[in-house]
Short mmCIF file of C-alpha atoms and ligand atoms in Angstrom, two decimals:
data_model
loop_
_atom_site.label_atom_id
_atom_site.label_comp_id
_atom_site.label_asym_id
_atom_site.label_seq_id
_atom_site.Cartn_x
_atom_site.Cartn_y
_atom_site.Cartn_z
CA MET A 1 -140.06 -24.43 195.42
CA ASN A 2 -140.03 -28.22 195.84
CA SER A 3 -142.92 -30.23 197.25
CA THR A 4 -141.32 -30.65 200.70
CA GLU A 5 -140.95 -26.85 201.00
CA ASP A 6 -144.57 -26.42 199.84
CA HIS A 7 -145.75 -28.86 202.47
CA THR A 8 -143.72 -27.16 205.25
CA GLN A 9 -145.07 -23.73 204.22
CA MET A 10 -148.65 -25.03 204.27
CA LEU A 11 -148.16 -26.48 207.77
CA SER A 12 -146.57 -23.28 209.03
CA SER A 13 -149.45 -21.15 207.65
CA ARG A 14 -151.84 -23.29 209.72
CA GLY A 15 -150.11 -22.74 213.03
CA TYR A 16 -148.00 -25.92 213.12
CA VAL A 17 -144.54 -26.35 214.49
CA THR A 18 -142.77 -27.44 211.30
CA THR A 19 -139.88 -29.33 212.88
CA PRO A 20 -138.91 -32.02 210.34
CA ILE A 21 -140.21 -35.49 211.16
CA ALA A 22 -138.10 -38.62 210.76
CA GLU A 23 -138.88 -40.37 207.50
CA GLY A 24 -140.93 -43.53 207.84
CA LEU A 25 -142.22 -42.60 211.31
CA ASP A 26 -145.03 -44.90 212.45
CA TYR A 27 -147.74 -42.27 213.05
CA VAL A 28 -150.20 -44.76 214.52
CA ALA A 29 -147.72 -46.04 217.12
CA GLU A 30 -146.51 -42.50 217.89
CA ILE A 31 -150.03 -41.13 218.33
CA LYS A 32 -150.83 -44.00 220.73
CA ARG A 33 -147.61 -43.33 222.68
CA LEU A 34 -148.18 -39.56 222.87
CA LYS A 35 -151.79 -39.96 224.01
CA LYS A 36 -150.56 -41.97 227.00
CA GLU A 37 -147.56 -39.78 227.72
CA LYS A 38 -149.62 -36.56 227.71
CA ASN A 39 -152.81 -37.91 229.30
CA ALA A 40 -154.61 -36.92 226.11
CA VAL A 41 -157.80 -38.31 224.57
CA LEU A 42 -158.66 -38.40 220.90
CA LEU A 43 -162.28 -37.60 219.99
CA ALA A 44 -163.16 -38.43 216.38
CA HIS A 45 -166.24 -38.05 214.21
CA TYR A 46 -167.53 -40.76 211.85
CA TYR A 47 -166.53 -38.61 208.86
CA GLN A 48 -162.82 -38.98 209.61
CA GLU A 49 -160.55 -41.20 207.53
CA ASP A 50 -160.60 -44.87 208.60
CA ALA A 51 -157.20 -44.92 210.35
CA ILE A 52 -158.15 -41.92 212.52
CA GLN A 53 -161.49 -43.49 213.47
CA ASP A 54 -159.59 -46.64 214.53
CA LEU A 55 -157.29 -44.61 216.80
CA ALA A 56 -160.06 -42.70 218.58
CA ASP A 57 -160.77 -43.06 222.29
CA PHE A 58 -164.26 -41.71 221.62
CA LEU A 59 -165.80 -42.16 218.16
CA GLY A 60 -169.29 -40.88 217.50
CA ASP A 61 -171.77 -38.30 216.28
CA SER A 62 -171.84 -34.64 217.33
CA LEU A 63 -173.95 -35.28 220.44
CA TYR A 64 -171.85 -38.19 221.67
CA LEU A 65 -168.65 -36.19 221.15
CA ALA A 66 -170.05 -33.18 223.06
CA GLN A 67 -171.15 -35.52 225.88
CA ALA A 68 -167.73 -37.20 225.90
CA ALA A 69 -166.00 -33.80 225.99
CA ALA A 70 -168.12 -32.89 229.04
CA GLU A 71 -167.08 -36.03 230.90
CA VAL A 72 -163.47 -36.81 230.01
CA ASP A 73 -160.85 -36.68 232.71
CA ALA A 74 -157.80 -35.85 230.60
CA ASP A 75 -155.38 -32.94 230.45
CA VAL A 76 -155.55 -32.63 226.68
CA ILE A 77 -158.44 -33.16 224.23
CA VAL A 78 -157.45 -33.71 220.62
CA PHE A 79 -160.30 -33.30 218.17
CA ALA A 80 -160.38 -35.12 214.87
CA GLY A 81 -163.39 -33.36 213.45
CA VAL A 82 -164.16 -29.79 212.44
CA HIS A 83 -163.67 -26.44 214.14
CA PHE A 84 -167.14 -26.03 215.69
CA MET A 85 -166.76 -29.44 217.38
CA ALA A 86 -163.39 -28.59 218.93
CA GLU A 87 -164.74 -25.16 219.86
CA THR A 88 -167.69 -26.80 221.65
CA ALA A 89 -165.26 -29.06 223.56
CA LYS A 90 -163.27 -25.97 224.61
CA ILE A 91 -166.41 -24.09 225.70
CA ILE A 92 -167.35 -27.05 227.92
CA ASN A 93 -163.76 -27.35 229.20
CA PRO A 94 -162.39 -23.80 229.39
CA THR A 95 -159.37 -24.79 231.50
CA LYS A 96 -158.33 -27.79 229.36
CA LYS A 97 -156.05 -27.73 226.37
CA VAL A 98 -158.15 -28.49 223.26
CA LEU A 99 -156.26 -29.18 220.06
CA LEU A 100 -157.59 -29.41 216.51
CA SER A 101 -155.33 -31.06 213.97
CA ASP A 102 -156.08 -28.38 211.33
CA LEU A 103 -157.61 -25.00 212.21
CA LYS A 104 -158.85 -24.67 208.61
CA ALA A 105 -161.18 -27.63 209.16
CA GLY A 106 -164.30 -25.46 209.04
CA CYS A 107 -167.89 -26.22 208.04
CA SER A 108 -169.98 -24.76 205.20
CA LEU A 109 -173.05 -24.85 207.42
CA ALA A 110 -171.36 -22.87 210.20
CA ASP A 111 -170.02 -20.43 207.56
CA SER A 112 -173.53 -19.90 206.18
CA CYS A 113 -174.55 -18.09 209.39
CA PRO A 114 -172.48 -14.91 209.99
CA PRO A 115 -173.04 -13.59 213.55
CA GLN A 116 -173.88 -9.98 212.53
CA ASP A 117 -176.56 -11.08 210.06
CA PHE A 118 -177.95 -13.59 212.52
CA ALA A 119 -178.09 -10.98 215.31
CA ALA A 120 -180.15 -8.74 212.97
CA PHE A 121 -182.52 -11.65 212.14
CA LYS A 122 -182.92 -12.37 215.84
CA ALA A 123 -183.61 -8.68 216.55
CA GLN A 124 -186.46 -8.74 214.00
CA ASN A 125 -188.08 -11.58 215.98
CA PRO A 126 -187.36 -10.58 219.59
CA ASP A 127 -189.94 -12.92 221.16
CA ALA A 128 -188.66 -16.08 219.49
CA VAL A 129 -186.70 -18.78 221.30
CA VAL A 130 -183.48 -19.39 219.37
CA VAL A 131 -182.55 -23.04 218.75
CA THR A 132 -179.30 -23.58 216.88
CA TYR A 133 -177.84 -26.71 215.39
CA ILE A 134 -174.43 -27.40 216.96
CA ASN A 135 -172.86 -26.83 213.50
CA CYS A 136 -172.38 -23.10 214.11
CA SER A 137 -169.75 -20.78 215.55
CA ALA A 138 -169.31 -19.90 219.24
CA GLU A 139 -170.68 -16.41 218.41
CA ILE A 140 -173.92 -17.93 217.11
CA LYS A 141 -174.17 -20.23 220.14
CA ALA A 142 -173.78 -17.15 222.34
CA LEU A 143 -176.89 -15.71 220.61
CA SER A 144 -178.88 -18.92 221.23
CA ASP A 145 -181.22 -20.19 223.92
CA LEU A 146 -180.74 -23.86 223.10
CA VAL A 147 -178.27 -25.86 221.05
CA CYS A 148 -179.19 -29.21 219.44
CA THR A 149 -177.68 -31.90 217.23
CA SER A 150 -179.41 -34.07 214.64
CA SER A 151 -179.67 -36.81 217.31
CA ASN A 152 -181.68 -34.76 219.80
CA ALA A 153 -183.19 -31.88 217.76
CA LYS A 154 -186.76 -33.24 217.93
CA LYS A 155 -186.56 -33.68 221.71
CA ILE A 156 -185.08 -30.21 222.20
CA ILE A 157 -187.80 -28.55 220.11
CA GLU A 158 -190.52 -30.53 221.86
CA SER A 159 -189.21 -29.25 225.22
CA ILE A 160 -190.33 -25.72 224.22
CA PRO A 161 -193.94 -24.68 225.03
CA LYS A 162 -196.27 -25.17 222.02
CA ASP A 163 -197.31 -21.52 221.72
CA GLN A 164 -193.72 -20.24 221.75
CA GLN A 165 -192.31 -18.92 218.47
CA ILE A 166 -189.00 -20.57 217.49
CA ILE A 167 -186.08 -19.52 215.29
CA PHE A 168 -184.10 -22.51 213.97
CA ALA A 169 -180.64 -22.02 212.46
CA PRO A 170 -178.49 -22.53 210.50
CA ASP A 171 -179.60 -25.62 208.50
CA LYS A 172 -182.78 -25.02 206.45
CA HIS A 173 -183.05 -28.70 205.41
CA LEU A 174 -182.86 -30.02 208.96
CA GLY A 175 -185.20 -27.20 209.99
CA ARG A 176 -187.78 -28.12 207.34
CA TYR A 177 -187.55 -31.78 208.34
CA LEU A 178 -188.09 -30.85 212.01
CA ILE A 179 -191.12 -28.71 211.16
CA LYS A 180 -192.68 -31.84 209.63
CA GLU A 181 -191.61 -34.08 212.53
CA THR A 182 -192.76 -31.79 215.34
CA GLY A 183 -195.64 -29.89 213.71
CA ARG A 184 -194.01 -26.64 214.93
CA ASP A 185 -193.97 -23.62 212.66
CA MET A 186 -190.36 -22.41 212.99
CA LEU A 187 -188.60 -19.44 211.39
CA LEU A 188 -185.70 -20.93 209.43
CA TRP A 189 -182.26 -19.52 208.67
CA ASP A 190 -181.24 -20.12 205.04
CA GLY A 191 -178.08 -22.20 205.61
CA SER A 192 -177.00 -25.59 204.30
CA CYS A 193 -174.22 -28.17 204.12
CA VAL A 194 -172.39 -28.47 200.78
CA VAL A 195 -171.74 -32.17 201.33
CA HIS A 196 -175.41 -33.13 201.77
CA GLU A 197 -176.57 -30.74 199.04
CA ALA A 198 -174.25 -32.47 196.55
CA PHE A 199 -176.32 -35.67 196.31
CA SER A 200 -177.89 -36.34 192.93
CA PHE A 201 -181.59 -37.21 193.16
CA GLU A 202 -181.54 -38.78 189.65
CA LYS A 203 -178.49 -40.95 190.35
CA ILE A 204 -179.97 -42.11 193.67
CA ILE A 205 -183.17 -43.15 191.87
CA GLN A 206 -181.06 -45.12 189.34
CA LEU A 207 -179.21 -46.82 192.20
CA VAL A 208 -182.45 -47.65 194.00
CA LYS A 209 -183.66 -49.37 190.76
CA GLN A 210 -180.33 -51.19 190.44
CA TYR A 211 -180.58 -52.48 194.05
CA PRO A 212 -184.32 -53.15 194.52
CA LYS A 213 -183.80 -54.90 197.87
CA ALA A 214 -181.73 -52.06 199.33
CA LYS A 215 -183.06 -49.51 201.83
CA PHE A 216 -182.18 -45.87 201.19
CA ILE A 217 -181.14 -44.07 204.39
CA ALA A 218 -180.29 -40.37 204.69
CA HIS A 219 -179.00 -37.71 207.07
CA PRO A 220 -181.51 -34.88 207.76
CA GLU A 221 -179.05 -32.28 206.43
CA SER A 222 -180.02 -33.63 202.97
CA PRO A 223 -182.46 -31.64 200.78
CA GLU A 224 -186.23 -32.25 200.90
CA ASP A 225 -186.49 -34.32 197.67
CA ILE A 226 -183.81 -36.72 198.93
CA LEU A 227 -185.45 -37.07 202.37
CA ALA A 228 -188.85 -37.68 200.71
CA ILE A 229 -187.61 -40.99 199.23
CA ALA A 230 -185.69 -42.22 202.30
CA HIS A 231 -186.76 -45.36 204.21
CA PHE A 232 -185.03 -43.98 207.29
CA ILE A 233 -183.71 -40.53 208.31
CA GLY A 234 -181.32 -39.95 211.20
CA SER A 235 -178.07 -38.59 212.60
CA THR A 236 -174.87 -40.48 211.82
CA SER A 237 -175.18 -42.65 214.96
CA LYS A 238 -178.86 -43.35 214.27
CA LEU A 239 -178.08 -44.29 210.65
CA ILE A 240 -175.43 -46.75 211.90
CA ASP A 241 -177.79 -48.25 214.51
CA PHE A 242 -180.56 -48.63 211.93
CA ALA A 243 -178.28 -50.26 209.35
CA ILE A 244 -176.99 -52.74 211.91
CA THR A 245 -180.28 -53.72 213.52
CA ASP A 246 -182.61 -53.69 210.47
CA ASP A 247 -183.32 -57.01 208.71
CA THR A 248 -182.23 -55.62 205.32
CA ASN A 249 -178.79 -56.54 203.98
CA GLU A 250 -178.21 -53.71 201.50
CA PHE A 251 -178.27 -49.99 202.18
CA ILE A 252 -177.74 -46.91 200.06
CA VAL A 253 -176.35 -44.29 202.44
CA ALA A 254 -176.78 -40.54 201.92
CA THR A 255 -174.30 -38.84 204.22
CA GLU A 256 -170.54 -38.30 204.23
CA ALA A 257 -168.84 -41.49 203.03
CA GLY A 258 -166.59 -41.84 206.12
CA ILE A 259 -169.58 -43.35 207.96
CA LEU A 260 -169.27 -46.52 205.85
CA HIS A 261 -166.15 -47.54 207.79
CA GLU A 262 -168.06 -48.04 211.05
CA MET A 263 -171.02 -49.64 209.22
CA ASN A 264 -168.69 -52.14 207.51
CA LYS A 265 -166.92 -52.88 210.78
CA ARG A 266 -170.12 -53.46 212.75
CA ALA A 267 -172.00 -55.34 210.01
CA PRO A 268 -169.31 -56.95 207.79
CA ASN A 269 -171.81 -59.20 206.01
CA LYS A 270 -174.05 -56.34 204.85
CA THR A 271 -173.52 -54.15 201.79
CA PHE A 272 -173.30 -50.38 202.17
CA ILE A 273 -173.35 -48.23 199.06
CA PRO A 274 -172.53 -44.51 199.29
CA ALA A 275 -175.18 -42.31 197.65
CA PRO A 276 -173.80 -40.70 194.46
CA VAL A 277 -173.25 -36.98 194.03
CA ASP A 278 -174.08 -34.64 191.17
CA ASP A 279 -170.50 -34.52 189.96
CA ASP A 280 -168.64 -36.64 187.41
CA THR A 281 -165.31 -36.39 189.20
CA CYS A 282 -166.10 -38.49 192.28
CA ALA A 283 -168.55 -41.22 193.19
CA CYS A 284 -169.51 -40.32 196.74
CA SER A 285 -169.82 -37.33 199.01
CA GLU A 286 -166.79 -36.40 201.09
CA CYS A 287 -166.48 -33.44 203.45
CA ALA A 288 -163.26 -31.68 202.43
CA PHE A 289 -163.15 -29.93 205.83
CA MET A 290 -163.34 -33.17 207.82
CA LYS A 291 -160.73 -34.76 205.58
CA LEU A 292 -158.19 -31.98 206.33
CA ASN A 293 -157.28 -34.03 209.40
CA THR A 294 -154.53 -36.54 208.62
CA LEU A 295 -152.40 -38.92 210.68
CA GLU A 296 -149.36 -36.70 210.14
CA LYS A 297 -151.19 -33.58 211.36
CA LEU A 298 -152.61 -35.47 214.34
CA TYR A 299 -149.13 -36.64 215.25
CA ARG A 300 -147.72 -33.08 214.96
CA CYS A 301 -150.63 -31.68 216.91
CA LEU A 302 -150.04 -34.11 219.80
CA ALA A 303 -146.26 -33.84 219.69
CA PHE A 304 -146.11 -30.02 219.72
CA GLU A 305 -149.52 -29.32 221.34
CA GLN A 306 -150.43 -26.96 218.50
CA PRO A 307 -152.75 -25.71 216.98
CA GLU A 308 -154.80 -25.01 220.08
CA ILE A 309 -158.37 -23.67 220.26
CA GLN A 310 -158.28 -20.27 221.96
CA LEU A 311 -161.50 -18.44 222.79
CA ASP A 312 -162.49 -15.30 224.65
CA GLN A 313 -163.66 -16.11 228.23
CA ALA A 314 -166.80 -13.93 228.02
CA LEU A 315 -167.80 -15.51 224.70
CA MET A 316 -167.30 -18.98 226.16
CA SER A 317 -169.47 -18.17 229.19
CA GLN A 318 -172.32 -16.98 226.93
CA ALA A 319 -172.01 -19.90 224.52
CA ARG A 320 -171.84 -22.47 227.35
CA LEU A 321 -175.39 -21.87 228.61
CA PRO A 322 -177.31 -23.20 225.55
CA ILE A 323 -174.89 -26.15 225.26
CA GLU A 324 -175.40 -27.06 228.93
CA ARG A 325 -179.17 -26.82 228.50
CA MET A 326 -178.88 -29.27 225.59
CA LEU A 327 -176.70 -31.67 227.60
CA THR A 328 -179.18 -31.61 230.50
CA LEU A 329 -182.17 -32.20 228.20
CA SER A 330 -180.33 -35.10 226.50
CA LYS A 331 -179.71 -37.16 229.65
P1 13P B 1 -174.07 -35.91 213.30
O1 13P B 1 -172.87 -36.81 213.42
O2 13P B 1 -174.41 -35.31 214.62
O3 13P B 1 -175.22 -36.60 212.66
O4 13P B 1 -173.64 -34.67 212.39
C1 13P B 1 -173.31 -34.80 211.05
C2 13P B 1 -172.49 -33.69 210.55
O5 13P B 1 -172.65 -33.19 209.48
C3 13P B 1 -171.41 -33.22 211.37
O6 13P B 1 -170.84 -32.15 210.75
FE1 SF4 B 2 -170.14 -29.09 207.90
FE2 SF4 B 2 -171.40 -30.56 206.12
FE3 SF4 B 2 -168.82 -31.03 206.60
FE4 SF4 B 2 -170.68 -31.66 208.46
S1 SF4 B 2 -170.44 -32.57 206.44
S2 SF4 B 2 -168.74 -30.59 208.78
S3 SF4 B 2 -172.17 -30.02 208.11
S4 SF4 B 2 -169.70 -29.15 205.70
#
């Protein structure tokens, strides 16, 4: 089989219409044209490749993208992110067409929390309020009282009465960080993100010595030892805001490397260094799921309106409640 056949087979296995595309097609121009023609909006996360970020109508962190999905007045929402993000957009907009450029764009954190196991954990602690990080499946959201993102997690937890027991899932690192931040003793699910767990503590220390004037900033999905040495901890949007407004000119950044694009755009005179990972094959941490989205797939997705997020109505109704509570508490 030649490489073109391989490529076509891969696309077909992921639910794409594999109609051949004219060679040399200008994907950027075509995506812009199709967005207009179909009254579609493109929502993209900071971990997307640079060209996709530049094409987005809404570019942001998980909270901003959920808020945008709740407010957009478009017939079609195209998500350049991962499955749980597109799923959340669909849950908020059950009658709209929500497209994801690759249905295999999953999330290790969401995968670390299987619904059956989580239901059993919840049943062992029937009096606990269940707060779940948005990085989880619709089934897990349906088992939750409140959803949160890294931008609003502290506020969401602080909205719960002090004597109320809380289950926090699925990210144990974010959970541990929030226990410290809020003083609440939460029951944690043992999940994590492969991208943030890949950082090398030793290599970061070496880099900090190499750049003594730099501030080290980290996403709260990072492990405890990494967070312990950070000058600032925050969601992707908070990391960007900090890097832009702080007096420092050099930053070592511990989150997915796609975020550097927006940092470089908004503060072109500052230096942003991606935190190194514990792997000799690559220098920085990239989310392989996020990077499954490409310009070609986005073009195909808009042109043929496939693959589409399809969810059971009853599941969506159950999963919508904790998301709506989060959106109301975040206003
Ligand atoms: P935020 O953009 O909300 O900080 O989330 C980071 C992340 O890992 C998304 O998968
Ligand atoms: Fe999931 Fe981690 Fe990728 Fe975010 S960076 S989508 S949490 S695997």
